[in-house]
Amino acid sequence: MGRAIEMRSSSDQSRDPTLSKLLIEAPSLPEEVMDELRRLSEDPSSSSVGLYLLGDVASERYGDDRDRALKILLEYAICDDELLRGPAIRLLTTSLLELKEPEEETERFSLAAVKEMVERKPDAGEPKTEIGRVLHLLMALVVKKPQLLVNLAEFFVMSSDVDRDVILDLLADSATQIPGDSESVSALIRGDQVPDAGPFALKLLETLAADSKLALVLLEPAKERFSSSGNVRFILPVLSFMDKETIKKFLPSLLRSMDKDVFAMVLHVISTSNPPVMLPSELMYELHVIDGVPEDAVKQALEQCFARTAVFKQEILATVLQRMVEMSPLPKLFLWTVIETVTHHPKLKSFISQSILRRLVERELWESHMLWEAFEAAAPISVPVLLQLPPTQLREAITSSDKLRESLTRYTSELRTAVPSWVVSILDSSS
């Protein structure tokens, strides 16, 4: 029979149903037949014929013949030869996976192969990991049976840093083929299963959430994981699918991370979502009234806002400042924001002077020395408003800032009308 297979396969490289029928209906398959199928499979010129014949034996025969054919295919599924490994994996995870015994044996073999690779001690000076070679079969099975994600996550926890990187790369490549609504996926993201595999769960979430439909499914598991772990990165992949009130709820935690990349993602979502999940003016306002966040963290966030001039335009900043100037008490970073606004948008100096600084003077809100810095930033346009200060506050302002004193001196010398004597007196005494 082995000779017959050799002759038929050498004359025709296409799949021969006669050979398949011969192998399936033969009373038994001698070892020489299996050797010939192995030879055909490992020869690049006849590999597809050999593999399909092995697949026919594994799927249609029983007992020892099936076991031997399946064993060869499993060996190929984790071998070094990619051209042999890929087709073998496809056979094992398509038609053969529909049969109970081959399915169970393939799953057992794959899990054992990965476990052995994870637990092995690498040779000294070994240049690279080989875990990828045995992972491809398991990843193909995961796509068909998402419950195996839990096993893969457990292997991730057991793995070295190098092996972990390989697992995450393969997960990113294959995750889009995994049913995102699987309970195993949700359980891993929530942390109900393998809670120590945080980076694994995060990579799974990031990859699946690229699909908007899956992101909506995974929104609640992601929020639950964040609530239990405090890891803000579980929020970012689904941020654009949250409503405004939910984002406001999570904003303090996002800021406390002091991670510029985290807030950059918040800004990206707000600036690109359609319809907008939150207006830029609303975000700017929320940053000023937020509680429980270090001032440096809020400043860092505001600096990123100011850097995005295409999003946080001058009219938006003017609207926010106009709203906040009427608040009582003023937000702690209000005057800091006034100064930054003038710095980034010099054309707003007149608005700052006539609307914001004038209103602060009218409200007699001059306790903070930053007020004088704001006047200085808006000088010389702010000088007429400066003259509306009472004597004590005017003296304090020009004493604290040479620029304000010089601007006020120049302004009063150019006035055609008389300057109040007390103003001249203050200027003289401060010189």
GROMACS .gro file of C-alpha atoms in nm, residues 34-362:
model
  329
   34MET     CA    1   0.231   0.609   0.796
   35ASP     CA    2   0.600   0.655   0.711
   36GLU     CA    3   0.506   0.732   0.351
   37LEU     CA    4   0.242   0.984   0.461
   38ARG     CA    5   0.501   1.147   0.682
   39ARG     CA    6   0.748   1.160   0.393
   40LEU     CA    7   0.490   1.318   0.164
   41SER     CA    8   0.398   1.575   0.427
   42GLU     CA    9   0.757   1.680   0.491
   43ASP     CA   10   0.842   1.712   0.122
   44PRO     CA   11   0.753   2.069   0.012
   45SER     CA   12   0.648   1.941  -0.331
   46SER     CA   13   0.386   1.703  -0.188
   47SER     CA   14   0.321   1.847   0.156
   48SER     CA   15  -0.042   1.941   0.096
   49VAL     CA   16  -0.122   1.590  -0.031
   50GLY     CA   17   0.042   1.424   0.267
   51LEU     CA   18  -0.128   1.648   0.520
   52TYR     CA   19  -0.474   1.602   0.373
   53LEU     CA   20  -0.429   1.224   0.368
   54LEU     CA   21  -0.321   1.232   0.733
   55GLY     CA   22  -0.630   1.440   0.802
   56ASP     CA   23  -0.849   1.183   0.630
   57VAL     CA   24  -0.699   0.903   0.838
   58ALA     CA   25  -0.741   1.103   1.161
   59SER     CA   26  -1.101   1.190   1.087
   60GLU     CA   27  -1.233   0.874   0.922
   61ARG     CA   28  -1.048   0.586   1.087
   62TYR     CA   29  -1.055   0.478   1.449
   63GLY     CA   30  -0.829   0.332   1.712
   64ASP     CA   31  -0.455   0.310   1.662
   65ASP     CA   32  -0.464   0.435   1.302
   66ARG     CA   33  -0.642   0.755   1.402
   67ASP     CA   34  -0.410   0.804   1.698
   68ARG     CA   35  -0.096   0.769   1.484
   69ALA     CA   36  -0.219   1.013   1.219
   70LEU     CA   37  -0.332   1.262   1.483
   71LYS     CA   38   0.001   1.236   1.664
   72ILE     CA   39   0.189   1.323   1.344
   73LEU     CA   40  -0.035   1.622   1.276
   74LEU     CA   41   0.009   1.746   1.633
   75GLU     CA   42   0.385   1.718   1.601
   76TYR     CA   43   0.369   1.926   1.285
   77ALA     CA   44   0.144   2.184   1.456
   78ILE     CA   45   0.429   2.286   1.689
   79CYS     CA   46   0.727   2.220   1.463
   80ASP     CA   47   0.988   2.476   1.352
   81ASP     CA   48   0.883   2.462   0.986
   82GLU     CA   49   0.622   2.735   0.942
   83LEU     CA   50   0.516   2.602   0.601
   84LEU     CA   51   0.428   2.271   0.764
   85ARG     CA   52   0.301   2.409   1.093
   86GLY     CA   53   0.036   2.643   0.950
   87PRO     CA   54  -0.150   2.386   0.735
   88ALA     CA   55  -0.135   2.129   1.015
   89ILE     CA   56  -0.293   2.379   1.256
   90ARG     CA   57  -0.567   2.458   1.006
   91LEU     CA   58  -0.650   2.089   0.968
   92LEU     CA   59  -0.658   2.034   1.343
   93THR     CA   60  -0.878   2.335   1.411
   94THR     CA   61  -1.132   2.295   1.130
   95SER     CA   62  -1.266   1.956   1.022
   96LEU     CA   63  -1.090   1.756   1.295
   97LEU     CA   64  -1.214   1.991   1.567
   98GLU     CA   65  -1.569   1.880   1.491
   99LEU     CA   66  -1.487   1.528   1.613
  100LYS     CA   67  -1.486   1.474   1.989
  101GLU     CA   68  -1.178   1.252   2.028
  102PRO     CA   69  -0.945   1.454   1.801
  103GLU     CA   70  -1.075   1.775   1.961
  104GLU     CA   71  -1.001   1.658   2.314
  105GLU     CA   72  -0.661   1.520   2.221
  106THR     CA   73  -0.564   1.837   2.033
  107GLU     CA   74  -0.665   2.051   2.331
  108ARG     CA   75  -0.473   1.833   2.578
  109PHE     CA   76  -0.166   1.825   2.356
  110SER     CA   77  -0.166   2.202   2.300
  111LEU     CA   78  -0.203   2.289   2.669
  112ALA     CA   79   0.069   2.042   2.765
  113ALA     CA   80   0.307   2.178   2.500
  114VAL     CA   81   0.265   2.538   2.614
  115LYS     CA   82   0.291   2.440   2.981
  116GLU     CA   83   0.615   2.255   2.915
  117MET     CA   84   0.759   2.553   2.728
  118VAL     CA   85   0.659   2.796   3.003
  119GLU     CA   86   0.807   2.580   3.279
  120ARG     CA   87   1.130   2.489   3.106
  121LYS     CA   88   1.462   2.641   3.210
  122PRO     CA   89   1.616   2.822   2.911
  123ASP     CA   90   1.974   2.743   2.819
  124ALA     CA   91   2.234   2.997   2.921
  125GLY     CA   92   2.274   3.263   2.655
  126GLU     CA   93   1.969   3.146   2.464
  127PRO     CA   94   1.908   3.427   2.213
  128LYS     CA   95   1.530   3.418   2.196
  129THR     CA   96   1.222   3.245   2.326
  130GLU     CA   97   1.056   2.964   2.131
  131ILE     CA   98   0.718   2.987   2.298
  132GLY     CA   99   0.563   3.132   1.984
  133ARG     CA  100   0.619   2.802   1.806
  134VAL     CA  101   0.383   2.616   2.040
  135LEU     CA  102   0.144   2.905   2.100
  136HIS     CA  103   0.004   2.925   1.749
  137LEU     CA  104  -0.192   2.603   1.791
  138LEU     CA  105  -0.338   2.713   2.123
  139MET     CA  106  -0.432   3.055   1.982
  140ALA     CA  107  -0.613   2.885   1.694
  141LEU     CA  108  -0.804   2.675   1.946
  142VAL     CA  109  -0.886   2.981   2.157
  143VAL     CA  110  -1.061   3.138   1.859
  144LYS     CA  111  -1.284   2.831   1.838
  145LYS     CA  112  -1.318   2.782   2.212
  146PRO     CA  113  -1.283   3.111   2.407
  147GLN     CA  114  -1.286   2.927   2.741
  148LEU     CA  115  -0.921   2.842   2.669
  149LEU     CA  116  -0.838   3.210   2.717
  150VAL     CA  117  -0.835   3.137   3.089
  151ASN     CA  118  -0.566   2.872   3.039
  152LEU     CA  119  -0.366   3.112   2.823
  153ALA     CA  120  -0.394   3.379   3.092
  154GLU     CA  121  -0.266   3.133   3.352
  155PHE     CA  122   0.033   3.054   3.129
  156PHE     CA  123   0.092   3.428   3.095
  157VAL     CA  124   0.120   3.465   3.473
  158MET     CA  125   0.371   3.176   3.485
  159SER     CA  126   0.582   3.310   3.197
  160SER     CA  127   0.904   3.510   3.187
  161ASP     CA  128   0.892   3.873   3.071
  162VAL     CA  129   1.019   3.773   2.727
  163ASP     CA  130   0.756   3.503   2.688
  164ARG     CA  131   0.488   3.742   2.811
  165ASP     CA  132   0.569   3.983   2.531
  166VAL     CA  133   0.527   3.703   2.276
  167ILE     CA  134   0.194   3.599   2.429
  168LEU     CA  135   0.064   3.956   2.420
  169ASP     CA  136   0.170   4.001   2.057
  170LEU     CA  137  -0.006   3.683   1.950
  171LEU     CA  138  -0.311   3.776   2.155
  172ALA     CA  139  -0.331   4.112   1.979
  173ASP     CA  140  -0.309   3.938   1.641
  174SER     CA  141  -0.579   3.682   1.719
  175ALA     CA  142  -0.815   3.855   1.962
  176THR     CA  143  -1.029   4.013   1.691
  177GLN     CA  144  -1.135   3.661   1.587
  178ILE     CA  145  -1.248   3.574   1.941
  179PRO     CA  146  -1.618   3.627   2.020
  180GLY     CA  147  -1.609   3.943   2.230
  181ASP     CA  148  -1.936   3.860   2.402
  182SER     CA  149  -1.792   3.539   2.547
  183GLU     CA  150  -1.828   3.510   2.923
  184SER     CA  151  -1.462   3.408   2.943
  185VAL     CA  152  -1.362   3.739   2.787
  186SER     CA  153  -1.578   3.938   3.029
  187ALA     CA  154  -1.456   3.736   3.328
  188LEU     CA  155  -1.091   3.799   3.241
  189ILE     CA  156  -1.147   4.171   3.192
  190ARG     CA  157  -1.343   4.201   3.515
  191GLY     CA  158  -1.070   4.011   3.698
  192ASP     CA  159  -1.302   3.732   3.809
  193GLN     CA  160  -1.068   3.486   3.634
  194VAL     CA  161  -0.687   3.500   3.673
  195PRO     CA  162  -0.682   3.843   3.839
  196ASP     CA  163  -0.300   3.848   3.835
  197ALA     CA  164  -0.301   3.854   3.453
  198GLY     CA  165  -0.377   4.228   3.437
  199PRO     CA  166  -0.162   4.309   3.130
  200PHE     CA  167  -0.314   4.012   2.949
  201ALA     CA  168  -0.670   4.127   3.025
  202LEU     CA  169  -0.582   4.483   2.926
  203LYS     CA  170  -0.438   4.375   2.590
  204LEU     CA  171  -0.750   4.167   2.530
  205LEU     CA  172  -0.971   4.467   2.609
  206GLU     CA  173  -0.767   4.710   2.399
  207THR     CA  174  -0.779   4.482   2.096
  208LEU     CA  175  -1.147   4.394   2.116
  209ALA     CA  176  -1.262   4.749   2.201
  210ALA     CA  177  -1.133   4.869   1.864
  211ASP     CA  178  -1.466   4.729   1.740
  212SER     CA  179  -1.732   4.973   1.857
  213LYS     CA  180  -1.996   4.701   1.897
  214LEU     CA  181  -1.765   4.495   2.121
  215ALA     CA  182  -1.661   4.805   2.314
  216LEU     CA  183  -2.021   4.856   2.421
  217VAL     CA  184  -2.039   4.494   2.537
  218LEU     CA  185  -1.715   4.529   2.732
  219LEU     CA  186  -1.792   4.869   2.886
  220GLU     CA  187  -1.932   4.735   3.213
  221PRO     CA  188  -1.658   4.470   3.266
  222ALA     CA  189  -1.397   4.741   3.206
  223LYS     CA  190  -1.560   4.975   3.458
  224GLU     CA  191  -1.580   4.693   3.713
  225ARG     CA  192  -1.210   4.612   3.665
  226PHE     CA  193  -1.118   4.975   3.716
  227SER     CA  194  -1.332   4.999   4.029
  228SER     CA  195  -1.165   4.691   4.180
  229SER     CA  196  -0.807   4.756   4.067
  230GLY     CA  197  -0.778   5.132   4.033
  231ASN     CA  198  -0.592   5.081   3.704
  232VAL     CA  199  -0.710   5.369   3.487
  233ARG     CA  200  -0.584   5.203   3.170
  234PHE     CA  201  -0.887   4.973   3.178
  235ILE     CA  202  -1.103   5.283   3.127
  236LEU     CA  203  -0.922   5.427   2.826
  237PRO     CA  204  -1.025   5.172   2.558
  238VAL     CA  205  -1.394   5.228   2.632
  239LEU     CA  206  -1.379   5.595   2.727
  240SER     CA  207  -1.544   5.717   2.408
  241PHE     CA  208  -1.847   5.497   2.482
  242MET     CA  209  -1.916   5.652   2.822
  243ASP     CA  210  -2.162   5.932   2.878
  244LYS     CA  211  -2.061   6.270   3.016
  245GLU     CA  212  -2.160   6.197   3.376
  246THR     CA  213  -1.959   5.874   3.382
  247ILE     CA  214  -1.651   6.052   3.248
  248LYS     CA  215  -1.690   6.319   3.515
  249LYS     CA  216  -1.711   6.044   3.776
  250PHE     CA  217  -1.385   5.884   3.660
  251LEU     CA  218  -1.200   6.210   3.586
  252PRO     CA  219  -1.040   6.244   3.935
  253SER     CA  220  -0.890   5.895   3.908
  254LEU     CA  221  -0.764   5.964   3.557
  255LEU     CA  222  -0.591   6.280   3.679
  256ARG     CA  223  -0.446   6.125   3.994
  257SER     CA  224  -0.251   5.882   3.780
  258MET     CA  225  -0.026   6.179   3.681
  259ASP     CA  226   0.024   5.997   3.351
  260LYS     CA  227   0.035   6.237   3.057
  261ASP     CA  228  -0.061   5.959   2.816
  262VAL     CA  229  -0.376   5.890   3.014
  263PHE     CA  230  -0.506   6.246   2.995
  264ALA     CA  231  -0.390   6.274   2.634
  265MET     CA  232  -0.631   5.990   2.560
  266VAL     CA  233  -0.909   6.178   2.740
  267LEU     CA  234  -0.842   6.481   2.522
  268HIS     CA  235  -0.832   6.267   2.210
  269VAL     CA  236  -1.171   6.115   2.288
  270ILE     CA  237  -1.327   6.452   2.361
  271SER     CA  238  -1.184   6.614   2.050
  272THR     CA  239  -1.272   6.332   1.808
  273SER     CA  240  -1.598   6.181   1.935
  274ASN     CA  241  -1.903   6.252   1.721
  275PRO     CA  242  -2.138   6.352   1.867
  276PRO     CA  243  -1.907   6.499   2.134
  277VAL     CA  244  -1.922   6.312   2.463
  278MET     CA  245  -1.819   6.634   2.641
  279LEU     CA  246  -1.753   6.983   2.507
  280PRO     CA  247  -1.402   7.125   2.552
  281SER     CA  248  -1.548   7.410   2.756
  282GLU     CA  249  -1.718   7.159   2.986
  283LEU     CA  250  -1.393   6.969   3.040
  284MET     CA  251  -1.202   7.290   3.114
  285TYR     CA  252  -1.465   7.387   3.369
  286GLU     CA  253  -1.466   7.043   3.533
  287LEU     CA  254  -1.090   7.056   3.574
  288HIS     CA  255  -1.127   7.372   3.781
  289VAL     CA  256  -1.397   7.242   4.013
  290ILE     CA  257  -1.265   6.888   4.059
  291ASP     CA  258  -1.206   6.763   4.414
  292GLY     CA  259  -0.951   6.526   4.562
  293VAL     CA  260  -0.683   6.576   4.296
  294PRO     CA  261  -0.337   6.727   4.360
  295GLU     CA  262  -0.300   7.075   4.215
  296ASP     CA  263   0.004   6.970   4.011
  297ALA     CA  264  -0.200   6.698   3.843
  298VAL     CA  265  -0.473   6.945   3.747
  299LYS     CA  266  -0.215   7.192   3.617
  300GLN     CA  267  -0.056   6.919   3.410
  301ALA     CA  268  -0.395   6.843   3.257
  302LEU     CA  269  -0.470   7.209   3.191
  303GLU     CA  270  -0.131   7.253   3.025
  304GLN     CA  271  -0.223   6.977   2.782
  305CYS     CA  272  -0.549   7.157   2.710
  306PHE     CA  273  -0.370   7.484   2.638
  307ALA     CA  274  -0.127   7.301   2.409
  308ARG     CA  275  -0.420   7.190   2.190
  309THR     CA  276  -0.504   7.531   2.053
  310ALA     CA  277  -0.707   7.380   1.769
  311VAL     CA  278  -0.946   7.233   2.027
  312PHE     CA  279  -0.931   7.483   2.313
  313LYS     CA  280  -0.975   7.793   2.101
  314GLN     CA  281  -0.974   8.143   2.245
  315GLU     CA  282  -1.352   8.174   2.229
  316ILE     CA  283  -1.384   7.855   2.435
  317LEU     CA  284  -1.143   7.986   2.697
  318ALA     CA  285  -1.327   8.317   2.707
  319THR     CA  286  -1.655   8.137   2.771
  320VAL     CA  287  -1.507   7.931   3.054
  321LEU     CA  288  -1.341   8.231   3.221
  322GLN     CA  289  -1.660   8.434   3.195
  323ARG     CA  290  -1.847   8.155   3.370
  324MET     CA  291  -1.590   8.106   3.646
  325VAL     CA  292  -1.534   8.473   3.727
  326GLU     CA  293  -1.881   8.482   3.881
  327MET     CA  294  -1.818   8.184   4.107
  328SER     CA  295  -1.782   8.225   4.481
  329PRO     CA  296  -1.530   8.132   4.588
  330LEU     CA  297  -1.318   8.143   4.276
  331PRO     CA  298  -1.164   7.812   4.170
  332LYS     CA  299  -0.809   7.782   4.310
  333LEU     CA  300  -0.651   7.772   3.966
  334PHE     CA  301  -0.867   8.044   3.814
  335LEU     CA  302  -0.602   8.316   3.813
  336TRP     CA  303  -0.339   8.068   3.697
  337THR     CA  304  -0.565   7.991   3.404
  338VAL     CA  305  -0.617   8.363   3.335
  339ILE     CA  306  -0.241   8.408   3.308
  340GLU     CA  307  -0.201   8.100   3.087
  341THR     CA  308  -0.482   8.224   2.864
  342VAL     CA  309  -0.307   8.554   2.803
  343THR     CA  310   0.020   8.371   2.739
  344HIS     CA  311  -0.128   8.132   2.481
  345HIS     CA  312  -0.382   8.374   2.333
  346PRO     CA  313  -0.242   8.732   2.344
  347LYS     CA  314  -0.539   8.856   2.142
  348LEU     CA  315  -0.752   8.797   2.453
  349LYS     CA  316  -0.566   9.064   2.656
  350SER     CA  317  -0.840   9.317   2.603
  351PHE     CA  318  -1.112   9.070   2.701
  352ILE     CA  319  -0.915   8.962   3.008
  353SER     CA  320  -0.865   9.322   3.116
  354GLN     CA  321  -1.210   9.461   3.049
  355SER     CA  322  -1.421   9.158   3.141
  356ILE     CA  323  -1.228   8.936   3.380
  357LEU     CA  324  -0.993   9.165   3.575
  358ARG     CA  325  -1.249   9.444   3.591
  359ARG     CA  326  -1.506   9.202   3.733
  360LEU     CA  327  -1.258   9.081   3.995
  361VAL     CA  328  -1.197   9.440   4.103
  362GLU     CA  329  -1.570   9.508   4.118
   0.00000   0.00000   0.00000
